[in-house]
mmCIF file of C-alpha atoms and ligand atoms in Angstrom:
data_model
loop_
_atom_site.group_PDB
_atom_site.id
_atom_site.type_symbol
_atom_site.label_atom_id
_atom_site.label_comp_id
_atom_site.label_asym_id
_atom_site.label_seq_id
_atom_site.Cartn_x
_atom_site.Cartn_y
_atom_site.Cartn_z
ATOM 1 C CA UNK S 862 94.941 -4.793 -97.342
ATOM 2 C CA UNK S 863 95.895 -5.085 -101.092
ATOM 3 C CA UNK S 864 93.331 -7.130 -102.217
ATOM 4 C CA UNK S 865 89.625 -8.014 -101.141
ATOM 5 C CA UNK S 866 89.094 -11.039 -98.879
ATOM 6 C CA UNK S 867 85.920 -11.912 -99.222
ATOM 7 C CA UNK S 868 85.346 -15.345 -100.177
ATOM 8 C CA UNK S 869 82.924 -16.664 -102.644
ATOM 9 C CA UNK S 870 81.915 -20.470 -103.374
ATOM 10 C CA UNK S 871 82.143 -21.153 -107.011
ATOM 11 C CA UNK S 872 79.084 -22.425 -107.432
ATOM 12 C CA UNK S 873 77.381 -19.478 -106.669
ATOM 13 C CA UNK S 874 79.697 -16.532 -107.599
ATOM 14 C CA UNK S 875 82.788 -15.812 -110.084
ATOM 15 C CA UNK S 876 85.649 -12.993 -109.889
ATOM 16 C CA UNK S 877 83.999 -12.016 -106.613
ATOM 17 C CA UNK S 878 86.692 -9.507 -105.330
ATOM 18 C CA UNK S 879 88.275 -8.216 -108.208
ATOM 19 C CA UNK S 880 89.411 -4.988 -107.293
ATOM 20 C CA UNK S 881 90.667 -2.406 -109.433
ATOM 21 C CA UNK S 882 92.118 0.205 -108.321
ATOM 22 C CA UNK S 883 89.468 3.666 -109.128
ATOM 23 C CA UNK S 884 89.896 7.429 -109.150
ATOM 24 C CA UNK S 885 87.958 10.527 -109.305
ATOM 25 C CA UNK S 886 86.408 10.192 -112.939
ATOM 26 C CA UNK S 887 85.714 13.029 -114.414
ATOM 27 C CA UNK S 888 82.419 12.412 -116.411
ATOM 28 C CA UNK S 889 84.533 12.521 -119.540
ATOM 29 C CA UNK S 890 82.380 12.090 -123.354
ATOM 30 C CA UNK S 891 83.045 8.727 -124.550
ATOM 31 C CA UNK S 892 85.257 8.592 -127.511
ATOM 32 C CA UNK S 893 83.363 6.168 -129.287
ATOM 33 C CA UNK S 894 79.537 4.897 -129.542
ATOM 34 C CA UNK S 895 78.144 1.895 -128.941
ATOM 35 C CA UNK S 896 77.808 1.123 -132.335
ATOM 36 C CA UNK S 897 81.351 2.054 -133.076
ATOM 37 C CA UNK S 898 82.636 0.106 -130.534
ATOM 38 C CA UNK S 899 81.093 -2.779 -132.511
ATOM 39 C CA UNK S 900 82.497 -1.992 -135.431
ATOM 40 C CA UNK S 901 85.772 -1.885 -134.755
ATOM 41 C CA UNK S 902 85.851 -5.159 -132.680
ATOM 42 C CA UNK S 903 84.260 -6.671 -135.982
ATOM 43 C CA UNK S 904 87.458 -4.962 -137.917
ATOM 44 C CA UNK S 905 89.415 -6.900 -135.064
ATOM 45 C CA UNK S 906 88.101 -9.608 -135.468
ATOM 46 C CA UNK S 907 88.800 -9.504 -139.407
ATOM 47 C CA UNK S 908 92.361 -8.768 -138.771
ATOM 48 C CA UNK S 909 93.032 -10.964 -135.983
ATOM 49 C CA UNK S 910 96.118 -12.195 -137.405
ATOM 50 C CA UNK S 911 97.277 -8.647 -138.200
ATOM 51 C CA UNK S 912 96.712 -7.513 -134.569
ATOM 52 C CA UNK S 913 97.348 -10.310 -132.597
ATOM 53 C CA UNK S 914 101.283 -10.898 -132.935
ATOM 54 C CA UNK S 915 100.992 -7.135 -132.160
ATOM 55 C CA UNK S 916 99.675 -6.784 -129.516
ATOM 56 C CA UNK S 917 101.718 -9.563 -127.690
ATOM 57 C CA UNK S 918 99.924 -12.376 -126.872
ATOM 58 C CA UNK S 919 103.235 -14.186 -126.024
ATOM 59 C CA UNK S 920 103.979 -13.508 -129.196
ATOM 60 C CA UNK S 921 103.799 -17.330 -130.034
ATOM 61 C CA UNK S 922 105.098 -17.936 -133.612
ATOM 62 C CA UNK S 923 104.715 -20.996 -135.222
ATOM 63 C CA UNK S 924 108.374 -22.372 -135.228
ATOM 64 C CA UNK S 925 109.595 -24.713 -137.296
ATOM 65 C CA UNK S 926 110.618 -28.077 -135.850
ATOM 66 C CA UNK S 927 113.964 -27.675 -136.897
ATOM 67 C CA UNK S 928 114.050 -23.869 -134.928
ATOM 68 C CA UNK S 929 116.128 -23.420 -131.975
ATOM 69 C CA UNK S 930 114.589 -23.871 -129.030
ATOM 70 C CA UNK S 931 113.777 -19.929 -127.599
ATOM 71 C CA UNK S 932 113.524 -18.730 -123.938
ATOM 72 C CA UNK S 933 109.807 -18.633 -124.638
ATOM 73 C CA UNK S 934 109.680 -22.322 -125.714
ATOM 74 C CA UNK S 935 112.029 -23.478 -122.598
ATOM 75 C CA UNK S 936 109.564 -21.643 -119.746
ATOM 76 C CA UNK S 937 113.398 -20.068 -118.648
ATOM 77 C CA UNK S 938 113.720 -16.670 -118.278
ATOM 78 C CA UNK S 939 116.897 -15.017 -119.796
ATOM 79 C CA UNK S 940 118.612 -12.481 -117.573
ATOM 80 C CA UNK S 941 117.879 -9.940 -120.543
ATOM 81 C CA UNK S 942 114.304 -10.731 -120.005
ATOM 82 C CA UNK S 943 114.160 -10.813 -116.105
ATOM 83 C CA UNK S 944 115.763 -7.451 -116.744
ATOM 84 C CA UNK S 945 112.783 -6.551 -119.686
ATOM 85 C CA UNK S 946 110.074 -7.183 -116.640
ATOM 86 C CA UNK S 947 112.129 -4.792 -114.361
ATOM 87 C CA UNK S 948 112.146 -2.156 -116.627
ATOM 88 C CA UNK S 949 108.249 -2.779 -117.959
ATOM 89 C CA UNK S 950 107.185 -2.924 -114.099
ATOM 90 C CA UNK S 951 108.579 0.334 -113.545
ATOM 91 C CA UNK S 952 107.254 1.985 -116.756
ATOM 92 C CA UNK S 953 103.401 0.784 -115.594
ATOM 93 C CA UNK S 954 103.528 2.660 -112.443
ATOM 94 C CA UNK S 955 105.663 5.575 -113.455
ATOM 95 C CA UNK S 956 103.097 6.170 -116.465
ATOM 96 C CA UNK S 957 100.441 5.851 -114.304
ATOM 97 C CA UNK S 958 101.834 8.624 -111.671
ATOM 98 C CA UNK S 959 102.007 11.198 -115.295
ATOM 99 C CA UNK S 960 98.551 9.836 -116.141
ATOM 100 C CA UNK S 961 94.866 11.784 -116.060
ATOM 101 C CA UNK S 962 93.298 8.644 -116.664
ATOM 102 C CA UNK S 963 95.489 6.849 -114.717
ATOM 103 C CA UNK S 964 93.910 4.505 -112.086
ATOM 104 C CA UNK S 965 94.444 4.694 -108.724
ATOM 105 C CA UNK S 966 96.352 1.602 -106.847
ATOM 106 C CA UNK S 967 93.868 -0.977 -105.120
ATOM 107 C CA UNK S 968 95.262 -0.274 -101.550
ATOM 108 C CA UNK S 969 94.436 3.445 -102.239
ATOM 109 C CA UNK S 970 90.792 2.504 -103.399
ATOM 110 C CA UNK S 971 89.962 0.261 -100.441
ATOM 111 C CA UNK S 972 90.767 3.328 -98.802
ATOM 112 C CA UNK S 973 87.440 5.683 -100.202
ATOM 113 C CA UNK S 974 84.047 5.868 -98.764
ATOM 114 C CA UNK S 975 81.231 4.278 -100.435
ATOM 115 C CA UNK S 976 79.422 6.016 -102.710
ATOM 116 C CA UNK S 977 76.322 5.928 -103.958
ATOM 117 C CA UNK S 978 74.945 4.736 -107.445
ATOM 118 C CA UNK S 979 73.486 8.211 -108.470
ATOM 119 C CA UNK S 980 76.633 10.051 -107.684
ATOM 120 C CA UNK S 981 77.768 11.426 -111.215
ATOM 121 C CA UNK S 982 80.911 9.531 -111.278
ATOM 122 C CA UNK S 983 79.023 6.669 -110.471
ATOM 123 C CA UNK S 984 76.964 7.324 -113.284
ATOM 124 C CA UNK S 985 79.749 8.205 -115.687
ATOM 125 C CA UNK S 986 81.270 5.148 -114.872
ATOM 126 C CA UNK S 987 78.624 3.101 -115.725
ATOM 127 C CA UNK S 988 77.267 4.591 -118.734
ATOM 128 C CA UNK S 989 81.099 4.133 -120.074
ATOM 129 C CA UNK S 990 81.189 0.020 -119.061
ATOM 130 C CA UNK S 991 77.755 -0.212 -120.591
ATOM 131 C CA UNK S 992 79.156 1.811 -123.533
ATOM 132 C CA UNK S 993 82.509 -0.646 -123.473
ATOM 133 C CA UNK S 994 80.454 -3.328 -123.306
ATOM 134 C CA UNK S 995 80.129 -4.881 -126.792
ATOM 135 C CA UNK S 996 83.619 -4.145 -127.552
ATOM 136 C CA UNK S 997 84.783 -5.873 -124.925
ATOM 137 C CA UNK S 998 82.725 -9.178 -125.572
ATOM 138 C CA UNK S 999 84.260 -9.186 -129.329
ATOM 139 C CA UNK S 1000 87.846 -8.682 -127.818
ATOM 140 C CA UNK S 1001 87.635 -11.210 -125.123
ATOM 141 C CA UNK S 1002 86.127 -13.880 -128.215
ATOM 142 C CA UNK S 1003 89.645 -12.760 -130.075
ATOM 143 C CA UNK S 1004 91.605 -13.095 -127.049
ATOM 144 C CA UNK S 1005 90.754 -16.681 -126.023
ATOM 145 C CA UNK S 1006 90.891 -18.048 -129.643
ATOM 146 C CA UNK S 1007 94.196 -16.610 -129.738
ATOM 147 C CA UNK S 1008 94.902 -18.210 -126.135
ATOM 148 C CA UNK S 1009 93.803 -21.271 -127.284
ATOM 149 C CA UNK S 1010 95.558 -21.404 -130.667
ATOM 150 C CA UNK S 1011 99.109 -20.439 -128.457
ATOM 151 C CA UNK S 1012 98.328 -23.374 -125.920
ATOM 152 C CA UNK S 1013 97.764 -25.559 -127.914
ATOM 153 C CA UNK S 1014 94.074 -26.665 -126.666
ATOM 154 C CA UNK S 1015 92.414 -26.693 -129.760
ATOM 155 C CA UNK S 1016 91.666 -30.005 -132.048
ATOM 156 C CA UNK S 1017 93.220 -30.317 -135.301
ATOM 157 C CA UNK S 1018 90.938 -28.535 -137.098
ATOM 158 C CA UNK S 1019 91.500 -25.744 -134.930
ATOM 159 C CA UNK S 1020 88.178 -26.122 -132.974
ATOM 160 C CA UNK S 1021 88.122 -26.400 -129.280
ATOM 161 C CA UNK S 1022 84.139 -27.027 -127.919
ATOM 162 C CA UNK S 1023 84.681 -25.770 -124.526
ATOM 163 C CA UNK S 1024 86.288 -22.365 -125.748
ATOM 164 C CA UNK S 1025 83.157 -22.191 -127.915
ATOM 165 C CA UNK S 1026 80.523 -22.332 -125.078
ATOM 166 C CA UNK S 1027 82.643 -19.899 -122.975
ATOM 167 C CA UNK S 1028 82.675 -17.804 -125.566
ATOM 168 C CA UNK S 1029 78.590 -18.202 -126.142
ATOM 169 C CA UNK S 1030 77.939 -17.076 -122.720
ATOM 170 C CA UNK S 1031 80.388 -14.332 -123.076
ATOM 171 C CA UNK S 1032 78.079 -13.389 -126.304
ATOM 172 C CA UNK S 1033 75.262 -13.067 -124.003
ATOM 173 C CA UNK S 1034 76.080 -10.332 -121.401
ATOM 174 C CA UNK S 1035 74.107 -7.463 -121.673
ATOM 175 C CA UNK S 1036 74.392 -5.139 -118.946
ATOM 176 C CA UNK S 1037 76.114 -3.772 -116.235
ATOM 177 C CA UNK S 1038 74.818 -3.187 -112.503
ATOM 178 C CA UNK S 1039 76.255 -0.459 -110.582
ATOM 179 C CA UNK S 1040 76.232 -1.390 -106.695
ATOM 180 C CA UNK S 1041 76.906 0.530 -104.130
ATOM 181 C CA UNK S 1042 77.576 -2.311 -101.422
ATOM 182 C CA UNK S 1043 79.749 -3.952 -103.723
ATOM 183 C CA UNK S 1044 82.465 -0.987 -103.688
ATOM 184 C CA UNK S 1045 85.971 -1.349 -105.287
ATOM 185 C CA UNK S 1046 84.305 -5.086 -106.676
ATOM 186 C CA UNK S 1047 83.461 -5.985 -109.886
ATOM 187 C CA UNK S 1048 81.632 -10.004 -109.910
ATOM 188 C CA UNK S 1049 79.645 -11.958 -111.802
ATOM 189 C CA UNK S 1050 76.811 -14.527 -110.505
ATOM 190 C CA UNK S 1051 76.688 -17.754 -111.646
ATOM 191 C CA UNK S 1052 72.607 -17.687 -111.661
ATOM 192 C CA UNK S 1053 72.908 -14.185 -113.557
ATOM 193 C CA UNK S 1054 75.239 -14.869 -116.274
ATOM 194 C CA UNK S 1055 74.196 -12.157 -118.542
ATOM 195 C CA UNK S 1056 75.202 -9.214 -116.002
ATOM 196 C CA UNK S 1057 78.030 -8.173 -114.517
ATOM 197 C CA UNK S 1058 77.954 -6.013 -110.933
ATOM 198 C CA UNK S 1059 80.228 -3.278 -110.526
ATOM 199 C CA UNK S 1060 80.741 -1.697 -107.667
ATOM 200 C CA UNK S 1061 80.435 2.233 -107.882
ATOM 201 C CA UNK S 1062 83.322 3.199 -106.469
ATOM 202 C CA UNK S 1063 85.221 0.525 -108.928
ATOM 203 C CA UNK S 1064 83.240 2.196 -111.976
ATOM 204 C CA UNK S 1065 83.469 6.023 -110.868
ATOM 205 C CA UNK S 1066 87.552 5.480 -110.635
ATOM 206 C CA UNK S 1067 88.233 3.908 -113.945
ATOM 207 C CA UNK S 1068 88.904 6.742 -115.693
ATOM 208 C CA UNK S 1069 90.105 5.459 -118.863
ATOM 209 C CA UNK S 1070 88.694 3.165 -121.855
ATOM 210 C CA UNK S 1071 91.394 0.996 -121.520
ATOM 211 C CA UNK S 1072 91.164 0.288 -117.701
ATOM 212 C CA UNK S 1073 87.216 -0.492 -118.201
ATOM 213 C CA UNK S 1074 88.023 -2.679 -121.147
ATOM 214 C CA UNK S 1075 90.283 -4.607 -118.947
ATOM 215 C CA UNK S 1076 88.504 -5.307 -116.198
ATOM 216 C CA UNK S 1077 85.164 -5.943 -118.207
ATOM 217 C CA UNK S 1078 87.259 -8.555 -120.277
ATOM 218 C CA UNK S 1079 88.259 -10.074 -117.054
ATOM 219 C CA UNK S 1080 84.913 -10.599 -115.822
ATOM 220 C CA UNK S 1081 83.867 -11.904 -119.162
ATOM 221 C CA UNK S 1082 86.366 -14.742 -118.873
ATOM 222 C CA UNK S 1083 84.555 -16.113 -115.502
ATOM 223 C CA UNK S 1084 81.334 -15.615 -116.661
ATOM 224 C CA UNK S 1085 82.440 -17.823 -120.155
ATOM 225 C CA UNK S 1086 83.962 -20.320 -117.428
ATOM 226 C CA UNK S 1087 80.727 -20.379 -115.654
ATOM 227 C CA UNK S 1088 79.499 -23.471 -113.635
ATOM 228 C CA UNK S 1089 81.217 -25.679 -116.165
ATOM 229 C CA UNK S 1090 84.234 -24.953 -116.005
ATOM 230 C CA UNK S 1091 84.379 -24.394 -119.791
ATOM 231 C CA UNK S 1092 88.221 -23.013 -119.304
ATOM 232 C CA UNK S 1093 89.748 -25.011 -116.648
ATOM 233 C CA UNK S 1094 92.278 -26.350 -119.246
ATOM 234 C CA UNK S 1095 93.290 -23.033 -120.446
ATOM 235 C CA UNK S 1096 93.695 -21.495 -116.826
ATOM 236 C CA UNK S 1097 95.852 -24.980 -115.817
ATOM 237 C CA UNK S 1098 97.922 -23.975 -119.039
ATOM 238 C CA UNK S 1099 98.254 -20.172 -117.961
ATOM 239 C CA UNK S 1100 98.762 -21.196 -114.499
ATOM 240 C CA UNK S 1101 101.468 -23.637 -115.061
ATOM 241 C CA UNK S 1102 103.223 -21.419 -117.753
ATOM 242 C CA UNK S 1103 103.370 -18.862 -115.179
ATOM 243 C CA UNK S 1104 104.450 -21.192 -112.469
ATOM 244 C CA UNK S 1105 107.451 -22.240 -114.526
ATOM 245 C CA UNK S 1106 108.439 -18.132 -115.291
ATOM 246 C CA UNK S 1107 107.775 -17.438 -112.242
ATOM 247 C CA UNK S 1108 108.858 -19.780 -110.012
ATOM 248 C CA UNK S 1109 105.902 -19.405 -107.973
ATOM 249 C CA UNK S 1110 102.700 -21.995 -107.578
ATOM 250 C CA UNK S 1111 100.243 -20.707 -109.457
ATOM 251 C CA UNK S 1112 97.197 -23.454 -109.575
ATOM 252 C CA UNK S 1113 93.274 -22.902 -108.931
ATOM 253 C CA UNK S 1114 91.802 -19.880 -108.359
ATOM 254 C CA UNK S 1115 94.891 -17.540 -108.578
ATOM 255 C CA UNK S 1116 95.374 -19.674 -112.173
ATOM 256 C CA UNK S 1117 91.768 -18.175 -113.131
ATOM 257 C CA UNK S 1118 92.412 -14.675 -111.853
ATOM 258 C CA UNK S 1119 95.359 -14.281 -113.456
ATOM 259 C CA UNK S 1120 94.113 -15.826 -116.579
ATOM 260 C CA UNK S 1121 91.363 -13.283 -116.288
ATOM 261 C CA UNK S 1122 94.031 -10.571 -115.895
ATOM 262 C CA UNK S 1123 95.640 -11.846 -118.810
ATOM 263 C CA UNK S 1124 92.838 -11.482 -121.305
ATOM 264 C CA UNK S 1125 91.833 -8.098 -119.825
ATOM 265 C CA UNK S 1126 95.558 -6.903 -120.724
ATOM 266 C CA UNK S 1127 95.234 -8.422 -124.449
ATOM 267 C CA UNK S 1128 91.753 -6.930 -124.804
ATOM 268 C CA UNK S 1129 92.844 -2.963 -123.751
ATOM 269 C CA UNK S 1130 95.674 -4.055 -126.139
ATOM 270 C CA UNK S 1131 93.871 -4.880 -129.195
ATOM 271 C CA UNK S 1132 91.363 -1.578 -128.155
ATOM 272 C CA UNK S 1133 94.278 0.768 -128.245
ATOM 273 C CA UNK S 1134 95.169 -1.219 -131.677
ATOM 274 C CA UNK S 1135 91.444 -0.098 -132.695
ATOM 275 C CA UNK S 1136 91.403 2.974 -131.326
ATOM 276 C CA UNK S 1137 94.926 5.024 -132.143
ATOM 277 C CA UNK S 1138 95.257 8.107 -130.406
ATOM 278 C CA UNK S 1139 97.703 10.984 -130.099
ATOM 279 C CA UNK S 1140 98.812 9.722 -126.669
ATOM 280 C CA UNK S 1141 101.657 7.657 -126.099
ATOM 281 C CA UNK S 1142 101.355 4.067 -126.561
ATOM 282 C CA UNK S 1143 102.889 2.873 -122.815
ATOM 283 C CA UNK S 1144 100.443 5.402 -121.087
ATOM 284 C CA UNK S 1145 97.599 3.846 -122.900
ATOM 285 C CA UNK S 1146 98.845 -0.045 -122.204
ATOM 286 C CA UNK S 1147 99.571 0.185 -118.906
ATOM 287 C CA UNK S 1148 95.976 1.206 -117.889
ATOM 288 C CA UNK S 1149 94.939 -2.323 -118.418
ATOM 289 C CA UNK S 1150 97.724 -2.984 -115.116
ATOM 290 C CA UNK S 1151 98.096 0.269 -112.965
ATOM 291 C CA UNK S 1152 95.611 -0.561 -110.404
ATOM 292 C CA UNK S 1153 98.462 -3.078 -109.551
ATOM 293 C CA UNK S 1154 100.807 -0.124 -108.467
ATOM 294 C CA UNK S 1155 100.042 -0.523 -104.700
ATOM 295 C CA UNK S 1156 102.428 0.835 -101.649
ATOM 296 C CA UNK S 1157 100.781 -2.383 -99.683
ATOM 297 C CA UNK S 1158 101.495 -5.715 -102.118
ATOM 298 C CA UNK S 1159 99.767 -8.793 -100.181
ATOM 299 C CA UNK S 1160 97.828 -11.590 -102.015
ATOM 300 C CA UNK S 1161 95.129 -13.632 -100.554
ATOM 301 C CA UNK S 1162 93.922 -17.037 -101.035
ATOM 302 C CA UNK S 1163 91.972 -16.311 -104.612
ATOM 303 C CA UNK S 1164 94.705 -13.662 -105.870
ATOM 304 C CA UNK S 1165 98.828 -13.410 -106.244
ATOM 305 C CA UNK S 1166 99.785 -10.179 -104.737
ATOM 306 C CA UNK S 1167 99.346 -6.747 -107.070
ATOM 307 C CA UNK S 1168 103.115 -6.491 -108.120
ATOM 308 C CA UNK S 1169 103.426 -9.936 -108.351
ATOM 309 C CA UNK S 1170 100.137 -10.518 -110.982
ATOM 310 C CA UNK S 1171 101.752 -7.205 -113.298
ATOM 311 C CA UNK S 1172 105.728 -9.388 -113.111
ATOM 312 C CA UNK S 1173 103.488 -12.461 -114.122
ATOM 313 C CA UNK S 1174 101.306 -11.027 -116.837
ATOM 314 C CA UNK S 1175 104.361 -9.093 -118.493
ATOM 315 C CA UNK S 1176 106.457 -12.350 -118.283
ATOM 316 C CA UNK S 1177 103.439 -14.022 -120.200
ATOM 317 C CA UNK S 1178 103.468 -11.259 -122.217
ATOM 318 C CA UNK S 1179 106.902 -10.055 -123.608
ATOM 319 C CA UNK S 1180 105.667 -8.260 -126.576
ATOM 320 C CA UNK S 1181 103.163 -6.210 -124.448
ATOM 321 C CA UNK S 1182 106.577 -5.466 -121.898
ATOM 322 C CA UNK S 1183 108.710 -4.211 -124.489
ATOM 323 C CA UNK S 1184 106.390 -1.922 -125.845
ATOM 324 C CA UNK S 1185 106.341 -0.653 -122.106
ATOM 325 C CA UNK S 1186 109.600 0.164 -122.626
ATOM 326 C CA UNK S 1187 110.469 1.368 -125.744
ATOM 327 C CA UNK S 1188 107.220 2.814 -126.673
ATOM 328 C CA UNK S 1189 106.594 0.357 -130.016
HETATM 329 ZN ZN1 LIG R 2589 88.370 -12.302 -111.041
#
């Protein structure tokens, strides 16, 4: 199976399920500290403005009324952007074949036997979410101030309440919990909003800072929904979005996943923004999607299928597909 079925009432847990796909992790030095990390998401957050139209984020520009009407404003998809996808789609999982970092498809990780929380990887693994940590809190803040700005579900005064308390729990995770049981799983409990459970063979196979960014933003975004649904209006807006691109019904708990997927791409992206590096900028991107690259693509209930949820987040995304492509 391509995805985790196990189910998980709302009330009690968020993201259960949300499998990434892992490999053998070498236990690798981080490339930044703790208090690095901080640092630079406090430089993001100074240059928001600067990074943001950068790093895609639908690259929503503030038209003026008298603009044409674009592809992105119409929710229709141009033939040179259906194309765009194609070609972005294939560059994730052909970077991620060429990849030492590269993460390993969520059919092939649902494949590996357990393993157990003092196993090095395991350990590795962790230490690097914990390290991750901060950063990712500050770029998931960024990312759903951005979200909200682009649809439109802020006041005038450019205040939205609800995105405010999401973002107050997010402020409030501390630590991560490496679990054996929970394998290829990351989740977050509604009664233990401040942690978030990783399964070890999820944290030993994330080989790269940009994977773990991704997937710790996307468990961020649940926890900041929490029990109040603090983001239902900005999943409804992703989900519908989507739906329109898409052609597909994309509504409830698929609308949060992807959501969830869709912040955890804009986070690695504003990281690798942070972070430059002498590799090449679709290698580092597409870590924040490879796990998608599955031989087996089926859904379930809670999730669209692999392939489909990278087509999805790129058409959200066009900035972040054609630097896929052409590399900038
Ligand atoms: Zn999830």
């Amino acid at each position: 199976m391509a995805q985790p079925l196990i189910k998980h009432p709302a009330s009690e847990l968020k993201g259960r399920a949300d499998a990434r796909g892992l490999r053998e992790s070498p236990a690798r030095t981080g490339r930044i500290a703790a208090s690095v990390g901080f640092r630079i998401s406090v430089f993001l957050l100074s240059v928001t403005v600067l990074l943001l139209p950068a790093a895609g984020a639908f690259a929503q520009k503030r038209l003026p009324r008298t603009a044409p009407r674009t592809s992105h404003t119409r929710d229709v998809l141009s033939p040179e952007a259906r194309e765009m996808i194609d070609l972005a789609s294939a560059a994730v999982c052909k970077e991620r074949l060429a990849d030492p970092k590269g993460s390993v498809p969520i059919d092939d990780m649902q494949a590996r036997p357990s393993l157990p929380v003092t196993s090095p990887e395991a350990v590795a693994g962790a230490e690097r979410a914990q390290r991750l940590l901060a950063t990712a809190k500050n770029l998931v803040e960024v990312s759903l101030r951005r979200l909200a700005a682009d649809y439109k579900l802020n006041s005038r005064n450019g205040y939205n309440p609800r995105i405010q308390r999401a973002i107050t729990r997010v402020r409030a995770v501390k630590t991560i919990r490496p679990d054996m049981d929970s394998r290829d799983n990351a989740s977050v409990f509604l009664k233990n909003p401040q942690t978030i459970v990783f399964g070890t063979i999820f944290l030993a196979g994330l080989p790269s800072d940009e994977g773990v960014v991704s997937v710790l933003a996307h468990e961020l975004v649940h926890i900041g929904d929490g029990g109040e649904d603090n983001l239902k209006l900005l999943f409804l807006a992703v989900g519908n979005r989507a739906s329109r691109l898409t052609s597909l019904k994309i509504q409830g708990q698929p609308a949060e996943e992807l959501t969830c997927d869709l912040v955890g791409t804009l986070a690695a992206r504003f990281y690798v923004s942070a972070t430059p590096s002498y590799e090449p900028l679709p290698r580092r991107i597409s870590r924040s999607l490879a796990h998608n690259c599955v031989e087996q693509d089926e859904g379930d209930d809670d999730h669209l299928s692999p392939k489909i949820t990278i087509r999805a987040l790129l058409t959200l995304n066009p900035t972040l597909s054609r630097e896929l492509v052409y590399g900038r």
